[in-house]
XYZ file of C-alpha atoms in Angstrom:
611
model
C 0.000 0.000 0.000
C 2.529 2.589 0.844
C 4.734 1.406 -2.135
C 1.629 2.367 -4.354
C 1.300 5.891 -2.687
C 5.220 6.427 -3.394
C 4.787 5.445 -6.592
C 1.182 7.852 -7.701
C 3.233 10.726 -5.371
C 6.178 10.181 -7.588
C 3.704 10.194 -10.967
C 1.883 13.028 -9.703
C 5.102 15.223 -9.001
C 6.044 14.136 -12.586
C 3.635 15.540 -14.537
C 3.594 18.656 -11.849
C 7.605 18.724 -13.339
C 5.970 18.333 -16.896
C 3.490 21.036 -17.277
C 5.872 23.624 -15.135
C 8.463 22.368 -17.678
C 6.635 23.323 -20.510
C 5.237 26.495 -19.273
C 8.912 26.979 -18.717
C 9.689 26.029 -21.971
C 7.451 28.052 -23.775
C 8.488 31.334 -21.502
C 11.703 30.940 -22.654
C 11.597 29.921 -26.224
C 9.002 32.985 -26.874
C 11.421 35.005 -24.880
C 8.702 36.535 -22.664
C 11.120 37.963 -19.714
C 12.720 39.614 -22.478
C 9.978 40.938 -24.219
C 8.504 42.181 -20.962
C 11.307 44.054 -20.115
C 11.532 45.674 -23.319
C 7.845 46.947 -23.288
C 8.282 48.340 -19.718
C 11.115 49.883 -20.887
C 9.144 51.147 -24.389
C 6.462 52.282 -22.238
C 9.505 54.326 -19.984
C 10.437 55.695 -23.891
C 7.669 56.581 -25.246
C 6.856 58.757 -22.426
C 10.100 60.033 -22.592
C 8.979 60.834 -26.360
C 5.858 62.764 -25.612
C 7.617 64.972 -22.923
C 10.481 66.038 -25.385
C 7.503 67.415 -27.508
C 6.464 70.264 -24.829
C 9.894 71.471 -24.889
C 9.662 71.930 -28.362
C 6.593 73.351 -28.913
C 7.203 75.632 -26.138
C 10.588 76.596 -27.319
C 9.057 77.385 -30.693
C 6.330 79.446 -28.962
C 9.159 81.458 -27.276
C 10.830 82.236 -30.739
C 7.725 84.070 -31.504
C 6.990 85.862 -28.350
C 10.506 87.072 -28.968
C 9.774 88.180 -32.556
C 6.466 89.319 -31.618
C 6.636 91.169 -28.233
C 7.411 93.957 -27.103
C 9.043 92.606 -23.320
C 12.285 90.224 -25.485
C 14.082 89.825 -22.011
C 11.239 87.891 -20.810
C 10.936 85.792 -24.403
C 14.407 84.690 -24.064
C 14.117 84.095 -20.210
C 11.752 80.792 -21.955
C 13.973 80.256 -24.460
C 16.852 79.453 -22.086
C 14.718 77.579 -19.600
C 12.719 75.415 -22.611
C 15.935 74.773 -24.411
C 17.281 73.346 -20.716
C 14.659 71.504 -20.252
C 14.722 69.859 -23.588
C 18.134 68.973 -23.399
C 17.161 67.303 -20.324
C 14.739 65.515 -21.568
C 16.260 64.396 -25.090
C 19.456 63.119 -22.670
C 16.712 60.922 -20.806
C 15.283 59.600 -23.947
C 18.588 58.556 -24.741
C 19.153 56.743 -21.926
C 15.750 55.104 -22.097
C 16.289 54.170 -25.549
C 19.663 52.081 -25.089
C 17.527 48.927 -24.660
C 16.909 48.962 -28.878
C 19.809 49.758 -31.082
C 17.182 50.851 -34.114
C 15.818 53.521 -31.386
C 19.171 54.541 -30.289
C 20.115 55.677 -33.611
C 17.117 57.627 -34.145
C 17.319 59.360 -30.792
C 20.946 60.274 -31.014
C 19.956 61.692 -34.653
C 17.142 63.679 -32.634
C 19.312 64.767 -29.865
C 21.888 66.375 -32.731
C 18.927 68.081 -34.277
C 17.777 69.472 -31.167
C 20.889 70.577 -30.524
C 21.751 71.908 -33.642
C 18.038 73.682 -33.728
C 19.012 75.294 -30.014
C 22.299 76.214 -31.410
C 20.774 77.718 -34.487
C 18.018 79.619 -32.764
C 20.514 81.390 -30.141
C 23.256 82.309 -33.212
C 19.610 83.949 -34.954
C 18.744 85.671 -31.813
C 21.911 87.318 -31.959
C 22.025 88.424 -35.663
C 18.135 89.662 -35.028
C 19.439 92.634 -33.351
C 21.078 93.549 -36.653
C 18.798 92.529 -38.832
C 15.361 93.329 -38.188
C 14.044 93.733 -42.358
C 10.951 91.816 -42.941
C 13.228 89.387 -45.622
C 15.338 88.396 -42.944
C 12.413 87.824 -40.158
C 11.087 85.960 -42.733
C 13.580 83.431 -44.040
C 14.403 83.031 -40.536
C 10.708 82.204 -39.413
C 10.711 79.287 -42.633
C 13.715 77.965 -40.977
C 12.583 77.664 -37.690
C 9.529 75.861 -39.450
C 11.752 73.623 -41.002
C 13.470 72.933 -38.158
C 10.864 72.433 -35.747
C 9.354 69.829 -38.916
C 12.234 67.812 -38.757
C 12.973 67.405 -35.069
C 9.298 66.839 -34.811
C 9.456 63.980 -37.767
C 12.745 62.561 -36.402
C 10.890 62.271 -33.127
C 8.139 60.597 -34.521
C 10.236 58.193 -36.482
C 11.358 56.960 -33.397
C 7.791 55.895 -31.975
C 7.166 53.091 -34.422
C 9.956 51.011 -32.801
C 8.938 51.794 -29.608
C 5.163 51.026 -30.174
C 6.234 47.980 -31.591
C 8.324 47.129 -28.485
C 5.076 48.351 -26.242
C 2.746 45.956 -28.209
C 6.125 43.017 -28.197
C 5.758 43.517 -24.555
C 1.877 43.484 -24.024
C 1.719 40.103 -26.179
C 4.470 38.323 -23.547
C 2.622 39.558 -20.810
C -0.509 38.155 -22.077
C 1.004 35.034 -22.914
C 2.666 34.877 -19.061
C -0.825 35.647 -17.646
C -2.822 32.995 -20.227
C 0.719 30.674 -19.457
C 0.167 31.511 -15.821
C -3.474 30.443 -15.925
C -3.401 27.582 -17.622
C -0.405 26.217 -15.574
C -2.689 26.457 -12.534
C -5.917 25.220 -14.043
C -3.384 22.459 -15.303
C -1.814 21.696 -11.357
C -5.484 22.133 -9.830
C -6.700 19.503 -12.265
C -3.476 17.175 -11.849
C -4.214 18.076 -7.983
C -7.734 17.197 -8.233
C -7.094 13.799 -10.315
C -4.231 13.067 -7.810
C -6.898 13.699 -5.236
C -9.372 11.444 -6.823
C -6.879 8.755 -7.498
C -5.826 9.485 -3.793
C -8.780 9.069 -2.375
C -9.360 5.722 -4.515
C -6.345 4.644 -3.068
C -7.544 5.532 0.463
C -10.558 3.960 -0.035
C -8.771 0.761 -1.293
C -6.030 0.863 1.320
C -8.828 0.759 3.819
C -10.687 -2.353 2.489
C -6.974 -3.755 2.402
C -6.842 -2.503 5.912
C -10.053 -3.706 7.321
C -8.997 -7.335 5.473
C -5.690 -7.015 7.091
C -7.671 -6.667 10.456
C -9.945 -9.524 9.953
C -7.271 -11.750 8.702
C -4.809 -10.724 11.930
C -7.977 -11.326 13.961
C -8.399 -14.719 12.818
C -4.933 -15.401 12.883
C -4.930 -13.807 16.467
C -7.754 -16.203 17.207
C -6.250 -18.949 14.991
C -3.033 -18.254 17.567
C -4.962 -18.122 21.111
C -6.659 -21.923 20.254
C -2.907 -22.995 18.871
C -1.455 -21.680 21.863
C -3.982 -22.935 24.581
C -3.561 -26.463 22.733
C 0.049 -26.486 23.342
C 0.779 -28.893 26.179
C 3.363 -27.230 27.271
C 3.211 -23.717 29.571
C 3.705 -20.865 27.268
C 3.960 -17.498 29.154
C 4.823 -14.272 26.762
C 6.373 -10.999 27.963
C 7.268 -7.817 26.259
C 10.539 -6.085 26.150
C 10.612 -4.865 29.549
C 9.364 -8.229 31.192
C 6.058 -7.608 32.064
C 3.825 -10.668 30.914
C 1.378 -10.171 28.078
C 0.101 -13.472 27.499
C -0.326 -16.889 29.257
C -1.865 -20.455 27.763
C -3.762 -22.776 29.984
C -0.722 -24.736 31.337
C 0.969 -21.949 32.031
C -2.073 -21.039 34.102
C -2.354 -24.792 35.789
C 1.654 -24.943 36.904
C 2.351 -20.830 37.939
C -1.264 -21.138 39.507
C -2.065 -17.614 38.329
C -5.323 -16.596 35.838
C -3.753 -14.613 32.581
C -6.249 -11.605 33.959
C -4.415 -11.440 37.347
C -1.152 -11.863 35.676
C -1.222 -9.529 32.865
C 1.423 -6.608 33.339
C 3.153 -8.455 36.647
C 6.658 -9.010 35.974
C 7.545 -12.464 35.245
C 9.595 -13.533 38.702
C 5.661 -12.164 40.118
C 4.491 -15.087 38.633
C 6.821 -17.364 37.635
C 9.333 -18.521 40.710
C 12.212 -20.354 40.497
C 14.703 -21.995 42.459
C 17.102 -24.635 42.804
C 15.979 -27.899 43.856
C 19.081 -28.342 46.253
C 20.268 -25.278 47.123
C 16.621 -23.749 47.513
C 18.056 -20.397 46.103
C 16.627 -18.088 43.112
C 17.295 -18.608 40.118
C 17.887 -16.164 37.839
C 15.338 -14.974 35.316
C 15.388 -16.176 32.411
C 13.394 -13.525 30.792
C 16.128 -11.074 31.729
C 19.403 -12.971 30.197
C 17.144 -12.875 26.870
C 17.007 -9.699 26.686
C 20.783 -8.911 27.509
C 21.586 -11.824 25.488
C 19.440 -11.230 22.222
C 19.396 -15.290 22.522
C 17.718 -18.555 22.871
C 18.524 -19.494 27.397
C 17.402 -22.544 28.839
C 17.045 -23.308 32.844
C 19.699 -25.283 34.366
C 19.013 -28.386 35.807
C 17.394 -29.037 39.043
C 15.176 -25.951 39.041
C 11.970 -25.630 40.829
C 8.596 -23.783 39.757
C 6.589 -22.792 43.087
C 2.858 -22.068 42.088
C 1.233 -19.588 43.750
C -0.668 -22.503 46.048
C 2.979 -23.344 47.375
C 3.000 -26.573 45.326
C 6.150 -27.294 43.676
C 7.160 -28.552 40.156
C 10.209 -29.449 38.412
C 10.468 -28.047 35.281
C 12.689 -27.481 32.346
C 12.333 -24.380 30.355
C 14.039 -21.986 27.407
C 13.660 -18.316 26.623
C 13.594 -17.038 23.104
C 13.576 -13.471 21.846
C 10.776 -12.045 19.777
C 12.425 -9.938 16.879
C 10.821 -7.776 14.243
C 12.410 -7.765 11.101
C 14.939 -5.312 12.066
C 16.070 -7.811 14.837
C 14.853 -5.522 17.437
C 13.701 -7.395 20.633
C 10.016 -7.159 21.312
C 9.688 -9.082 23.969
C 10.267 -12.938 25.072
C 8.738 -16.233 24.597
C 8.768 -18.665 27.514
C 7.868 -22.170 26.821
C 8.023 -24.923 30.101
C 6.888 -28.016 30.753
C 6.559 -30.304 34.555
C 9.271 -32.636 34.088
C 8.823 -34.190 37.873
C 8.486 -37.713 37.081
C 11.031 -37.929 33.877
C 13.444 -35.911 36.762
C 12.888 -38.622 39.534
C 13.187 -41.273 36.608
C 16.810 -39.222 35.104
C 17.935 -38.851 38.975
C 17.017 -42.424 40.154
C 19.000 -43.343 36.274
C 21.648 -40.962 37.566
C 22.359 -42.513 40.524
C 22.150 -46.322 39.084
C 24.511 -45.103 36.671
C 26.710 -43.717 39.897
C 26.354 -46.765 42.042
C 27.259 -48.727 38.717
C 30.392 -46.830 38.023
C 31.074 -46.923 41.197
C 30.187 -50.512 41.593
C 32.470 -51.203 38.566
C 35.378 -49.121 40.215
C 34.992 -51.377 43.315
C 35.339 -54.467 40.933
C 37.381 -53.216 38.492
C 35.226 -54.194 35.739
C 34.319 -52.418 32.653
C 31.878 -52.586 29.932
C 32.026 -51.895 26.555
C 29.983 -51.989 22.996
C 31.472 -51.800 19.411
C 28.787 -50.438 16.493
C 30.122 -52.714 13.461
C 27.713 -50.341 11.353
C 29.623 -47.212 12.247
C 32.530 -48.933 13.792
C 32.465 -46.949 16.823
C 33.390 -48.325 19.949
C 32.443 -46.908 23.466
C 33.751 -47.847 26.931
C 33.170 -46.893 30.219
C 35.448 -45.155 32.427
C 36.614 -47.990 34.227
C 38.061 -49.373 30.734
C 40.029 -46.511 30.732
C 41.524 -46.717 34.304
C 42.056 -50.794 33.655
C 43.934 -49.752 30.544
C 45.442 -46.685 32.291
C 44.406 -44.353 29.070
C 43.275 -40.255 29.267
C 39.805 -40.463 28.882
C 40.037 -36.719 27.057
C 42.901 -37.347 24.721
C 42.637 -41.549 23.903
C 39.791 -42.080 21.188
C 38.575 -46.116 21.936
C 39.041 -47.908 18.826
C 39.083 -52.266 17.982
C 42.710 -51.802 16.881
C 43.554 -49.538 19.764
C 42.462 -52.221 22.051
C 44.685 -54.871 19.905
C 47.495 -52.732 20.493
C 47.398 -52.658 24.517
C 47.382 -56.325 24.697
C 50.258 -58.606 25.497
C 52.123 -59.524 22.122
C 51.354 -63.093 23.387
C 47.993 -62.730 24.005
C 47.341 -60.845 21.278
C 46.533 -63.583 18.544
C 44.682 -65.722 21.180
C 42.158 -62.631 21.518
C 41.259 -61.467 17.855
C 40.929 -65.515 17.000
C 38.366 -65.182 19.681
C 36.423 -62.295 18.326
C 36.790 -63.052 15.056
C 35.314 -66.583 15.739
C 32.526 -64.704 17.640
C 31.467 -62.620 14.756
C 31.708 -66.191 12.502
C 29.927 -68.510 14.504
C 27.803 -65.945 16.528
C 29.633 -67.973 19.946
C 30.228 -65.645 23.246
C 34.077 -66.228 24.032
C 35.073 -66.144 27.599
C 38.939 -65.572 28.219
C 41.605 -64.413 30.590
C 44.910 -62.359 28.532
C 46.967 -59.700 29.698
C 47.923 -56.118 29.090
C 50.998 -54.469 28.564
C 51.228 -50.978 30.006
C 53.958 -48.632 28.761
C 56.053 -49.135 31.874
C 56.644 -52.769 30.949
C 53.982 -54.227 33.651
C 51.998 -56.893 33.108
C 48.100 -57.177 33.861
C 45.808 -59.380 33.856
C 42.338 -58.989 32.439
C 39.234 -61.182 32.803
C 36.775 -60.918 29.356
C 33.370 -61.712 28.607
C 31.583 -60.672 24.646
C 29.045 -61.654 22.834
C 27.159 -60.398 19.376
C 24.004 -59.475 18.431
C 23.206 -60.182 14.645
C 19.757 -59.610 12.612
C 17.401 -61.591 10.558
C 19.994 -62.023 8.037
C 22.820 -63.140 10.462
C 24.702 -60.077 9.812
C 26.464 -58.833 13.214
C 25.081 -55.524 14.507
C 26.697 -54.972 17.576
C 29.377 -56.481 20.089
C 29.142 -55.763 23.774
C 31.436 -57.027 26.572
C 32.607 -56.283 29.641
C 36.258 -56.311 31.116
C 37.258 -57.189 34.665
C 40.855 -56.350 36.177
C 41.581 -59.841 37.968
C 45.583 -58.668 38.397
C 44.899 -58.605 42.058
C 43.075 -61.981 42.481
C 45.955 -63.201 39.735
C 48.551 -61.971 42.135
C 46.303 -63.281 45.330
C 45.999 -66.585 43.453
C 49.515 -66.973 42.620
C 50.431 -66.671 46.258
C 48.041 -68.752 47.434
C 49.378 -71.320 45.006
C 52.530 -70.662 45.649
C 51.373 -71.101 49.731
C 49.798 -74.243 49.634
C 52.934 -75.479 47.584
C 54.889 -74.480 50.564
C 52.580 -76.009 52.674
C 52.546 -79.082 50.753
C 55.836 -79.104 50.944
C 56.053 -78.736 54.691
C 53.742 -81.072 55.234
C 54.992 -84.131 53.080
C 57.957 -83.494 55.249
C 56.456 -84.151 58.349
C 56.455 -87.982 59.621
C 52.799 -87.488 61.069
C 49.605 -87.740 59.487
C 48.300 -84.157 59.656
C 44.546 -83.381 57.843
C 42.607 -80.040 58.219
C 38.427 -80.798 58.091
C 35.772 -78.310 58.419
C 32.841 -78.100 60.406
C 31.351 -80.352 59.657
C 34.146 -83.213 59.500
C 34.672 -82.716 55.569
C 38.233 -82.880 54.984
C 39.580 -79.939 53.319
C 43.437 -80.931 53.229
C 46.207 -83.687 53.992
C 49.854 -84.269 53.733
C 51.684 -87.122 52.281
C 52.212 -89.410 55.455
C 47.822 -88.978 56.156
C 47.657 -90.610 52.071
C 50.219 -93.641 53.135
C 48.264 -94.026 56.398
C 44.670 -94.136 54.870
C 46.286 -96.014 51.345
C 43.648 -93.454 49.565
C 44.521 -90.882 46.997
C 43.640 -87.165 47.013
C 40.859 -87.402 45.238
C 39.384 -90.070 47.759
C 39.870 -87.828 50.432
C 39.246 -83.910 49.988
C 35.927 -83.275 50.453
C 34.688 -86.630 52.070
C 33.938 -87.618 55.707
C 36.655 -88.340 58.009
C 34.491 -90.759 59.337
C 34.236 -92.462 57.102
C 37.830 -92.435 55.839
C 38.932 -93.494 59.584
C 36.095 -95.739 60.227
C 34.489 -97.319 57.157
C 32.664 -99.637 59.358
C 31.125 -96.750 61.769
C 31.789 -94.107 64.648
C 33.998 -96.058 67.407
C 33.022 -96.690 70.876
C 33.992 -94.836 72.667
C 35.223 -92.116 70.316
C 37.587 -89.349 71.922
C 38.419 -88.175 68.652
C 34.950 -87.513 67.565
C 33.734 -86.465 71.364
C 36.745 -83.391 70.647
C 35.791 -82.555 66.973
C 32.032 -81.980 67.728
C 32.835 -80.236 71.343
C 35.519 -77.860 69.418
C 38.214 -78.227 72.052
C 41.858 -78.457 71.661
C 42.811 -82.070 72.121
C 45.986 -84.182 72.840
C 45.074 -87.760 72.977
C 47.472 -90.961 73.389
C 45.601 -94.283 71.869
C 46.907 -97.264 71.991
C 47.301 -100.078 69.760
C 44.054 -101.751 70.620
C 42.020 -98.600 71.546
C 38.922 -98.812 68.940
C 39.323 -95.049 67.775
C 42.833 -95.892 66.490
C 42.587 -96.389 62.937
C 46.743 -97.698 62.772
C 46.859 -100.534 64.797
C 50.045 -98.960 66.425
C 50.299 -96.767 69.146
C 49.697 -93.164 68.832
C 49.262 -89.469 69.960
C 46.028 -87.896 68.395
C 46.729 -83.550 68.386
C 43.569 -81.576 68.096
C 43.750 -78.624 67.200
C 40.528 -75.685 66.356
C 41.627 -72.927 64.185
C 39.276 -69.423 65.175
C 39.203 -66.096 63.196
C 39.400 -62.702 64.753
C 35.863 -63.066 66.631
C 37.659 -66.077 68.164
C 34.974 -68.451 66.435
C 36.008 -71.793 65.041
C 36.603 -71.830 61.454
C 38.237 -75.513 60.485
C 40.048 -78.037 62.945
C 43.153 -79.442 62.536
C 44.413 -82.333 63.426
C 47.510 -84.254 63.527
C 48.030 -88.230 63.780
C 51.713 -89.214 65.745
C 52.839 -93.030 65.410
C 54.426 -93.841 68.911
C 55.713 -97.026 67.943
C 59.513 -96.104 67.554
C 58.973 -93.429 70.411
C 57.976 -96.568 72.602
C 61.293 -98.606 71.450
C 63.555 -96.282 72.283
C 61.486 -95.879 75.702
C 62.032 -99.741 76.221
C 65.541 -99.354 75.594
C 66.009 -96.880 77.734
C 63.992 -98.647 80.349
C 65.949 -101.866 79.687
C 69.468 -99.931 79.974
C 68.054 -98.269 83.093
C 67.477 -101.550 84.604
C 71.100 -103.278 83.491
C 72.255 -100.094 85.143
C 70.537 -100.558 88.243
C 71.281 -103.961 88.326
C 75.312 -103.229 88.006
């Protein structure tokens, strides 16, 4: 609409330029100003002309008061003063005549007359004092005739130029008035067509207007039912904060009606703060407007309605620009987010407790996308495989390359049998970390694959076992000792447990019993001692069940002795740190060369005595 009124303003001051253009045009190609001038200065002429004739006349009148009366003095008191004043006056027409060179030639031929007629008339004047016959008086009289003829024609000559130069000048005028007139009937009808066309325009520009209205009323309506349909709280403020506009939601969570809200300042209405700290948080309205930019709410923010009931909710703040990018106000769109934050914190903290849980254990998971190749791990991969999480990007070949040259075969045969026969591999391999240790590393993967038996995805998980190596290795290397120490002993020495299982025995217990390990560990010892039943009485068994530490000398025929030789029975209950029994062990001492060297002695002992 306003492009249209440029453009009939801009047509309308165009042919306003034309028609003063032409009149222009036509002023100067007829050379009005010029012809003006030169009538205003004809008219200043030809009065000039009609005053030089009284001078004449009257001069002319004074020659023949001279001639004719009596009182001459007085006669040629006019001459003198008509002759000045002609001279005057012929000077003036001269200058009024410089305007037309034609005129000035005629007029400087006058002014010569004149002045030769003034001369002429004095030079008579003198001789008439001489002369005073009738002949003379005469013949001078026809001269001054003559004279007065000539200056009289010569001045006439000079008013047909003149008149010309009048009636030059009366034409341009006319045609400047006529110009004039029809330059203004010509703008007062552009004006009143311009007007017309205007008012067309106007008339038009209002229907647009009115449309304009009815359309931005629907639209405004068309907005109101898209906003109140938005499910999530929509509150609208204008460039200095003050809310304009809320949706339904927006009305449910802040607790305030749009009509009790409208012009409040937003923290009025909408209150924040921080779940855990229970302090304010900032408005978000306000770093919008510093900003110029799209702000969201951090996390664990807090919405208190104006009922006191609290939700959590996650927000962002846009700007509203015009299409200058000049802020009009601010958008605020929020939503409750209360259950999907219990769900993300309760997820939070499972994911916590499992990190942590895998720190504890040292175990790590991983997955490898064989679409995209990308492989993720946890952070406990990265500890395991002491790696910067920041700077190390996880990769198949990566992992390859931090595993023991030895092992390193042994583990991609493993995967790459996986990903052929679709079977989970289970294997222990080491790392070698840059320092030249050695770990050890506990793996469990297995694929997923789709309809078409094409692998998808690999996930596993990693456990650090270089501790419970270590720990194993020593207690390996222990019971070796043990073993050791024990086969060396002469006596039959056998740990059981509780419940009379036995857990361990040396050499000598094996040659006693005639049994082999696998015969024994884990069996009664009952029933190892007395395949035919518990013995009556049974010391052994009395000590075992009563958990007491035991020394007990059997002999040969006693029915708990399972040798058939004499023997010393130690009992012995091993407790932990709460001083509670844990296993009981016990240790079997043959007696029989113990009792010969006894006899011996006794028998030297009594060859002494006898001596």
């Amino acid at each position: 609409m306003f492009s249209n009124n440029t453009k009939e303003s801009r047509r309308f001051l165009s042919l306003a330029l034309l028609g003063i253009l032409v009149f222009v045009s036509v002023i100067i190609l007829r050379n009005v100003p010029e012809r003006i001038q030169r009538g205003q200065q004809a008219a200043t002429a030809i009065q000039m002309l009609d005053a030089i004739r009284r001078p004449l006349l009257a001069i002319e009148t004074a020659e023949l008061q001279t001639k004719e009366s009596s009182t001459k003095s007085r006669a040629h008191a006019n001459f003198e003063q008509h002759a000045a004043n002609a001279k005057i006056l012929i000077k003036r027409y001269q200058d009024a005549s410089r305007y037309n060179p034609r005129l000035v030639k005629k007029v400087d031929a006058l002014a010569v007359l004149i002045d030769k007629w003034i001369q002429a008339e004095q030079a008579e004047r003198e001789q008439a004092v001489e002369d005073q016959s009738l002949a003379a008086v005469s013949q001078r009289r026809i001269k001054d005739r003559r004279r007065l003829l000539a200056a009289l024609t010569l001045l006439a000559a000079g008013e047909a130029p003149i008149h010309d130069d009048t009636e030059q000048g009366l034409a341009a005028e006319h045609l400047l008035q006529w110009g004039g007139v029809s330059l203004i009937i010509y703008l007062f009808l552009l004006i009143i067509f311009f007007l017309r066309v205007r008012q067309r325009e106007i008339l038009s520009s209002y229907q647009a207007l009115e449309q304009v209205r009815a359309e931005l009323q629907q639209r405004e309506n068309y907005l109101a039912l898209t906003l109140n349909s938005i499910g999530d709280a929509v509150i609208a403020t204008d460039e200095q904060g003050y809310i304009i506009r809320m949706n339904p939601v927006a009305e449910s969570l802040t607790g305030w009606q749009q009509k009790d809200a409208n012009g409040h300042p937003l923290p009025d209405v909408f209150r924040i703060v921080n779940v855990h700290s229970r302090q304010p948080v900032d408005n978000p309205v306000e770093k919008v407007l510093s900003s110029g930019q799209i702000v969201g709410l951090a996390n664990h923010t807090v919405l208190i309605s104006k009922d006191g009931r609290e939700y959590q909710i996650a927000d962002s703040g846009a700007p509203i620009m015009d299409e200058e990018e000049k802020i009009l106000g601010v958008i605020l769109v929020f939503r409750d987010i209360s259950e999907e934050y219990q769900q993300q914190e309760a997820l939070h903290k499972s994911q916590r407790n499992l990190a942590e849980a895998q720190q504890l254990a040292h175990i790590g998971n991983w997955e490898l996308d064989l679409i995209s190749n990308t492989l993720t791990w946890s952070d406990e991969i990265f500890r395991i495989f002491e790696l910067d999480i920041d700077k190390f990007q996880p990769s198949y070949e990566a992992f390859l390359d931090r595993i023991h040259p030895d092992d390193r075969k042994q583990v991609n045969q493993a995967y790459m049998d996986l990903l052929k026969n679709g079977v989970p591999y289970d294997l222990t391999h080491r790392l070698l970390m840059k320092d030249g240790r050695t770990k050890y590393i506990h793996e469990y993967c297995k694929t997923q694959f789709d309809e078409n038996n094409r692998p998808l995805c690999s996930i596993g998980v990693v456990q650090d076992i270089s501790e419970r190596r270590k720990i194993e290795d020593e207690l390996i290397k222990t019971a070796d000792e043990w073993k050791q120490a024990m086969n060396s002993i002469d006596d039959a020495i056998y740990l059981v447990d509780l419940d009379d299982r036995i857990m361990r025995a040396n050499k000598t217990f094996y040659q006693l019993t005639g049994l082999q390990p696998k015969q024994v560990i884990g069996q009664d010892i009952n029933r190892i001692l007395h395949p035919q039943g518990e013995a009556v009485p049974c010391p052994v068994c009395h000590a075992r069940k009563t958990r007491e530490d035991t020394q007990i000398i059997m002999e040969a025929d006693h029915p708990d002795n399972p040798t058939a030789r004499p023997i010393e029975i130690i009992l012995k209950v091993i407790r932990n740190e709460q001083e509670e029994p844990v296993s009981i062990l016990m240790a079997i001492h043959d007696l029989t060369t113990q009792r010969e060297i006894e006899n011996k002695l006794r028998q030297h002992q009594d060859y002494l005595e006898a001596e």
